[in-house]
Structures are given as structure tokens and as C-alpha cells.
Coordinates of C-alpha atoms and ligand atoms in Angstrom, one line a residue:
X1 CA -0.1 0.2 0.0
X2 CA 1.7 3.3 -1.3
X3 CA -1.1 5.6 0.1
X4 CA -0.6 7.2 3.0
X5 CA -3.2 10.4 3.1
X6 CA -6.9 10.6 1.9
X7 CA -8.5 14.0 2.1
X8 CA -11.9 14.6 1.5
X9 CA -13.7 18.0 0.8
X10 CA -16.7 19.4 2.5
X11 CA -20.1 19.5 0.6
X12 CA -23.1 21.7 0.5
X13 CA -26.3 19.5 -0.3
X14 CA -29.8 20.6 -1.7
X15 CA -29.1 24.0 -3.0
X16 CA -32.6 24.9 -2.4
X17 CA -34.8 22.7 -4.4
X18 CA -32.3 20.2 -5.7
X19 CA -33.3 18.5 -2.4
X20 CA -31.6 15.1 -1.7
X21 CA -30.2 15.1 -5.1
X22 CA -27.8 18.1 -5.8
X23 CA -24.6 18.9 -4.2
X24 CA -21.7 21.0 -4.4
X25 CA -17.8 20.2 -3.2
X26 CA -16.3 23.1 -1.1
X27 CA -12.7 24.0 -0.2
X28 CA -12.7 22.7 3.3
X29 CA -11.5 19.3 4.1
X30 CA -11.3 16.3 6.2
X31 CA -7.6 14.7 6.3
X32 CA -6.9 11.1 7.4
X33 CA -3.2 10.2 7.6
X34 CA -2.7 6.1 7.6
X35 CA -0.3 4.9 10.3
X36 CA 1.1 1.4 10.7
X37 CA -1.2 -1.7 11.5
X38 CA -2.0 -2.2 15.5
X39 CA -3.8 -4.7 17.3
X40 CA -7.2 -2.2 17.8
X41 CA -8.3 0.7 15.8
X42 CA -7.0 3.9 17.0
X43 CA -8.2 7.4 15.7
X44 CA -6.5 10.2 16.9
X45 CA -8.6 13.6 15.8
X46 CA -9.2 17.4 16.3
X47 CA -12.6 16.8 15.0
X48 CA -14.7 17.3 18.3
X49 CA -15.3 15.6 21.7
X50 CA -18.3 13.5 20.6
X51 CA -16.5 11.9 17.6
X52 CA -15.3 8.4 18.8
X53 CA -11.4 7.2 18.8
X54 CA -12.1 3.4 18.2
X55 CA -13.8 1.2 15.7
X56 CA -17.0 2.9 16.4
X57 CA -15.6 5.8 14.8
X58 CA -17.9 6.3 11.4
X59 CA -14.9 6.3 9.1
X60 CA -13.6 3.0 10.8
X61 CA -17.3 1.4 10.8
X62 CA -17.6 2.3 7.3
X63 CA -14.4 0.8 6.3
X64 CA -15.3 -2.4 8.2
X65 CA -18.9 -2.6 6.5
X66 CA -17.1 -3.0 3.1
X67 CA -13.9 -5.4 4.3
X68 CA -15.1 -6.8 7.7
X69 CA -11.6 -8.2 8.5
X70 CA -9.3 -5.2 7.6
X71 CA -6.6 -5.2 9.9
X72 CA -6.7 -2.2 12.3
X73 CA -4.6 0.9 12.3
X74 CA -3.0 3.8 13.9
X75 CA -5.3 6.8 12.0
X76 CA -4.7 10.6 12.4
X77 CA -7.8 12.7 11.3
X78 CA -7.6 16.8 10.6
X79 CA -11.3 18.2 10.3
X80 CA -11.6 21.4 8.9
X81 CA -15.2 20.8 8.4
X82 CA -17.3 21.7 11.4
X83 CA -19.6 18.9 12.5
X84 CA -23.4 19.2 12.4
X85 CA -23.4 22.3 10.7
X86 CA -24.8 21.3 7.4
X87 CA -21.1 21.2 5.7
X88 CA -21.0 17.3 5.1
X89 CA -18.9 16.5 7.7
X90 CA -20.4 12.8 8.5
X91 CA -20.3 12.4 4.4
X92 CA -17.0 13.1 4.5
X93 CA -16.0 10.8 7.3
X94 CA -18.4 7.8 5.2
X95 CA -15.9 8.6 2.3
X96 CA -12.8 8.7 4.0
X97 CA -14.1 5.0 5.0
X98 CA -15.1 4.0 1.7
X99 CA -11.5 5.1 0.6
X100 CA -9.7 3.8 3.5
X101 CA -11.2 0.2 2.8
X102 CA -10.2 0.8 -0.8
X103 CA -6.6 1.7 -0.3
X104 CA -5.9 -0.9 2.9
X105 CA -7.6 -3.8 1.0
X106 CA -6.5 -2.9 -2.5
X107 CA -10.2 -2.9 -3.8
X108 CA -9.5 -0.9 -7.3
X109 CA -13.0 0.6 -6.7
X110 CA -14.2 2.8 -9.4
X111 CA -15.6 6.3 -8.8
X112 CA -19.1 4.9 -9.5
X113 CA -18.9 2.1 -7.1
X114 CA -17.6 4.3 -4.4
X115 CA -20.7 6.3 -5.1
X116 CA -23.0 3.6 -4.7
X117 CA -21.5 2.2 -1.4
X118 CA -21.5 5.6 0.0
X119 CA -24.9 6.7 -0.9
X120 CA -26.3 3.3 0.4
X121 CA -24.7 4.4 3.8
X122 CA -25.6 7.8 3.9
X123 CA -29.1 7.3 2.3
X124 CA -29.0 9.9 -0.2
X125 CA -25.9 10.9 -2.8
X126 CA -26.2 14.7 -2.5
X127 CA -23.1 15.0 0.0
X128 CA -21.4 11.9 -0.6
X129 CA -21.4 12.1 -4.6
X130 CA -19.5 15.5 -4.8
X131 CA -17.3 14.4 -1.8
X132 CA -16.3 11.7 -4.5
X133 CA -16.6 13.3 -7.8
X134 CA -15.4 16.9 -6.8
X135 CA -17.6 20.0 -8.2
X136 CA -21.4 20.1 -8.7
X137 CA -22.9 16.8 -8.8
X138 CA -26.8 16.1 -9.5
X139 CA -27.6 12.4 -8.5
X140 CA -30.6 10.0 -8.1
X141 CA -30.5 7.0 -5.6
X142 CA -33.3 4.5 -6.6
X143 CA -34.0 1.2 -5.0
X144 CA -31.6 -0.5 -7.5
X145 CA -29.5 1.8 -9.1
X146 CA -27.8 5.0 -8.6
X147 CA -27.3 7.9 -11.2
X148 CA -24.7 11.1 -10.9
X149 CA -23.9 13.6 -13.1
X150 CA -21.0 15.9 -12.7
X151 CA -20.8 19.5 -13.9
X152 CA -18.7 22.6 -13.4
X153 CA -20.5 25.1 -11.2
X154 CA -20.7 28.7 -12.4
X155 CA -18.0 30.8 -11.1
X156 CA -19.0 33.0 -8.2
X157 CA -18.4 34.0 -4.7
X158 CA -19.6 31.8 -1.9
X159 CA -19.8 32.7 1.5
X160 CA -20.8 30.4 4.6
X161 CA -22.6 31.5 7.4
X162 CA -21.7 29.1 10.2
X163 CA -23.8 29.8 13.2
X164 CA -22.5 29.2 16.7
X165 CA -24.9 26.1 17.4
X166 CA -25.1 22.5 16.1
X167 CA -28.3 21.0 14.4
X168 CA -28.6 17.2 13.8
X169 CA -29.9 16.3 10.6
X170 CA -32.2 13.8 12.0
X171 CA -33.7 16.8 13.9
X172 CA -34.0 18.8 10.6
X173 CA -35.4 16.0 8.8
X174 CA -38.1 15.1 11.4
X175 CA -39.7 18.4 11.0
X176 CA -40.2 17.8 7.2
X177 CA -43.9 16.6 6.3
X178 CA -44.7 12.9 5.3
X179 CA -46.6 14.0 2.3
X180 CA -47.2 16.8 -0.2
X181 CA -49.8 17.1 -2.8
X182 CA -49.5 15.8 -6.3
X183 CA -49.7 19.7 -7.8
X184 CA -47.3 20.8 -5.1
X185 CA -44.8 18.1 -6.0
X186 CA -45.3 18.8 -9.8
X187 CA -44.5 22.5 -9.2
X188 CA -41.2 21.9 -6.8
X189 CA -39.9 19.6 -9.4
X190 CA -40.5 22.1 -11.9
X191 CA -38.6 24.7 -9.9
X192 CA -35.8 22.2 -9.3
X193 CA -35.4 21.5 -13.3
X194 CA -35.1 25.1 -14.0
X195 CA -32.5 25.5 -11.4
X196 CA -30.2 22.8 -12.7
X197 CA -30.9 24.1 -16.7
X198 CA -30.0 27.8 -15.4
X199 CA -26.6 26.3 -13.8
X200 CA -25.8 24.6 -16.7
X201 CA -25.8 27.5 -18.9
X202 CA -24.1 29.7 -16.0
X203 CA -27.1 31.9 -15.3
X204 CA -26.6 32.4 -11.7
X205 CA -29.3 35.2 -11.5
X206 CA -32.0 32.4 -12.6
X207 CA -30.6 29.9 -10.6
X208 CA -30.6 32.1 -7.9
X209 CA -34.4 32.8 -8.1
X210 CA -35.4 28.9 -8.3
X211 CA -33.0 28.4 -5.3
X212 CA -35.1 31.0 -3.0
X213 CA -38.3 29.1 -4.5
X214 CA -37.6 25.8 -3.0
X215 CA -40.9 24.0 -1.8
X216 CA -39.3 20.9 -0.5
X217 CA -37.6 21.4 2.9
X218 CA -36.4 25.3 3.8
X219 CA -39.7 26.8 4.6
X220 CA -40.2 23.9 7.2
X221 CA -36.6 24.0 8.5
X222 CA -37.0 27.9 8.9
X223 CA -38.6 27.2 12.3
X224 CA -35.4 25.6 13.5
X225 CA -33.1 28.2 11.6
X226 CA -34.4 31.6 12.4
X227 CA -31.3 33.6 10.8
X228 CA -32.4 31.9 7.2
X229 CA -35.0 34.5 6.3
X230 CA -33.4 37.6 7.5
X231 CA -30.2 36.6 6.1
X232 CA -31.6 36.3 2.7
X233 CA -33.2 39.7 2.9
X234 CA -29.9 41.2 3.9
X235 CA -27.9 39.3 1.3
X236 CA -30.3 40.2 -1.2
X237 CA -30.0 44.0 -0.5
X238 CA -26.3 43.5 -0.9
X239 CA -26.1 42.1 -4.4
X240 CA -26.2 38.4 -3.7
X241 CA -27.5 35.9 -6.3
X242 CA -29.2 33.8 -3.6
X243 CA -29.3 32.5 -0.3
X244 CA -30.1 28.7 0.8
X245 CA -29.5 26.3 3.9
X246 CA -26.4 24.3 3.4
X247 CA -27.6 20.7 3.6
X248 CA -30.0 20.4 6.6
X249 CA -28.3 23.8 8.0
X250 CA -27.7 25.5 10.2
X251 CA -25.2 26.8 7.8
X252 CA -26.6 29.4 5.4
X253 CA -24.8 29.8 2.0
X254 CA -24.8 32.8 -0.1
X255 CA -23.7 32.7 -3.8
X256 CA -22.7 36.1 -4.9
X257 CA -20.7 38.1 -7.8
X258 CA -17.3 38.1 -6.7
X259 CA -17.0 42.0 -6.7
X260 CA -19.8 41.9 -3.7
X261 CA -17.9 39.6 -1.3
X262 CA -16.2 42.2 0.7
X263 CA -19.2 43.8 1.7
X264 CA -21.1 41.1 1.9
X265 CA -18.9 39.4 4.2
X266 CA -18.8 42.4 6.4
X267 CA -22.5 42.7 6.7
X268 CA -23.1 39.0 7.4
X269 CA -20.6 39.3 10.4
X270 CA -22.2 42.1 12.0
X271 CA -25.7 40.2 11.4
X272 CA -24.3 37.9 14.1
X273 CA -20.8 38.3 15.5
X274 CA -20.9 34.8 17.1
X275 CA -21.2 33.4 13.8
X276 CA -18.4 32.3 11.7
X277 CA -18.3 33.9 8.2
X278 CA -16.2 31.8 5.6
X279 CA -15.5 32.6 2.1
X280 CA -15.4 29.4 0.5
X281 CA -14.2 28.1 -3.3
X282 CA -15.9 25.3 -5.4
X283 CA -13.5 22.1 -5.0
X284 CA -12.8 20.4 -8.3
X285 CA -11.3 17.2 -6.9
X286 CA -13.5 14.5 -5.0
X287 CA -11.8 12.4 -2.4
X288 CA -7.8 12.4 -3.0
X289 CA -5.5 9.4 -1.8
X290 CA -1.7 9.9 -2.0
Ligands
HSE301 N1 -30.2 16.2 1.8 C1 -30.1 16.1 3.1 C2 -30.8 17.0 4.0 C3 -28.7 16.7 3.3 O1 -31.6 18.2 3.6 O2 -31.8 16.3 4.8 C4 -28.4 16.5 4.8 O3 -28.0 14.8 5.0

């Protein structure tokens, strides 16, 4: 095994109406250094107190679900991706686990196989597919098949407003309705279709309009994320294309013309000084092993 490091990008999922389907890789990373074989799995990390250091670590659990007799190793994880903020930290751990099994057991998995395995574990492809393929990915996970289409996201500034509290995805999913009327589903789907078409032709003004017309999840989740709507109004006033929840939240992403970034960053910072406001880029590479 020549590989000693695995690096996985953060991801934002949904982009508004691309719920459980669309995602974008971002320039924050989980990096895993693979050490020698040991008698038990040891995971040293800076990822937060709640993250296990042994075989119950999500990355190791994922690797063992693929290769149950994988020999234990010493691992070091460095996380730039904040946990439970909607920036794909769990998906990054799952993708790191798939890659760990791949390199340690010489599986030679294709990207398609990695996406299928990781989507099955995560339940939907919107975070894991861009974490594997990089850039912008539109995916569908069906009962017996997975489909992913990768495309270049249009050039723009991206600001992540990361509030100083966590929100578990399970809580943000529990608040969603169980059913939707047929006419509403048709309308919600047409909004998502126009979003994708607009992104494919680099029309961020139209894509931004569609992002903010989401009917699948944001209006329900706004109850848990009270900063979403005021931030949307503020960002719009400062010239942004759009604001959307990053994944299940609570992080909010703002897409804007690059010339607006300084003023926007200052306004978001002044909106809530306890939050972090990070300027991010689209990451073109998915999981890297070197
Ligand atoms: N599409 C998912 C959601 C992303 O919004 O719940 C978080 O897993």
C-alpha cells in the first residue's frame, strides 16, 4: 500500500430545490493520515469531543462494513469541516471510510462503485457524490440503481454563514412533512428542473431565483433556523444571487458576484458576531488519496 493520506472535501447539499439530489464540493477538508497496523483501531483527531477514537468511529465503521476483516491501524484525522453544521462532515467521514477500505485492501473501486456504496450508507447521494467526484453533482438514488452527473458549477463567490450552534440532520428531517400534494410536487419539481438548467448555462441570476423558491424543505426548516430569512433579505439587499440552507442547516450559503464579497462578508459578520463567515471556493477534486 503506497497511499498514506486521504483527503475529502466538505460539501453543501440541496442548493434549495435540489433536495436530496444536488451537492457541491467546497474548499474545506477532512484529512486522514494512515499509520501502521496495530492490534486495535486508534483514531486520533481534532474533530470534536463526541467523535469516537476507536472502531466505533464512523470512518472505521464504514471501512469495516466493506471489508469486515480489515486489519486495524493507527489513524490521524484533521477536520476543517465543522460538525453538525450542514457542511457534510458525516459524509466526509463515510467517504474517507470507503477510501480507507479501498486503499488498505487494494479494492481498486471505481468512482461509480464508491458513490453507490457511500450513498447506500448515507441514504442519499447529495453530499457523498460531490465528496467523491468533486465540483457540482446531481444524483438520484433509486432502489436498485444510482445515477450521478457531474458538472462545473458557475464561477461566483460563496460565503458560508456558520452559526454558533449545531443542528442534527435527524432533527431537521423530522420537521419535514410526510406527504405533499401531487400539484405541489409537480411545481416543486419544475423549480428544481429550471435550477439545474440555469446552472448548466451559467445563469446564476435565474438559478438564484429558483434556489430561493424551494418548496421541499427550507420553509419547514426555517422554524429551526431563524436566521435564514433575515439573512436572505440582507444578502439580497447587498447584491447576492441567492441564499440557501447548506444541507439540513444551520449553515446558510450565499452565492454572489465576486465583486460583492467584501461588503457581504462584513454585513454577514455584523448580523451575528458569534457566527463564523467563511469565503469558500468550489473544490474541483473529490476524494484524494496520495
Ligand atoms: N439532503 C439532506 C437533507 C442533506 O437536507 O436532509 C443532509 O444529510
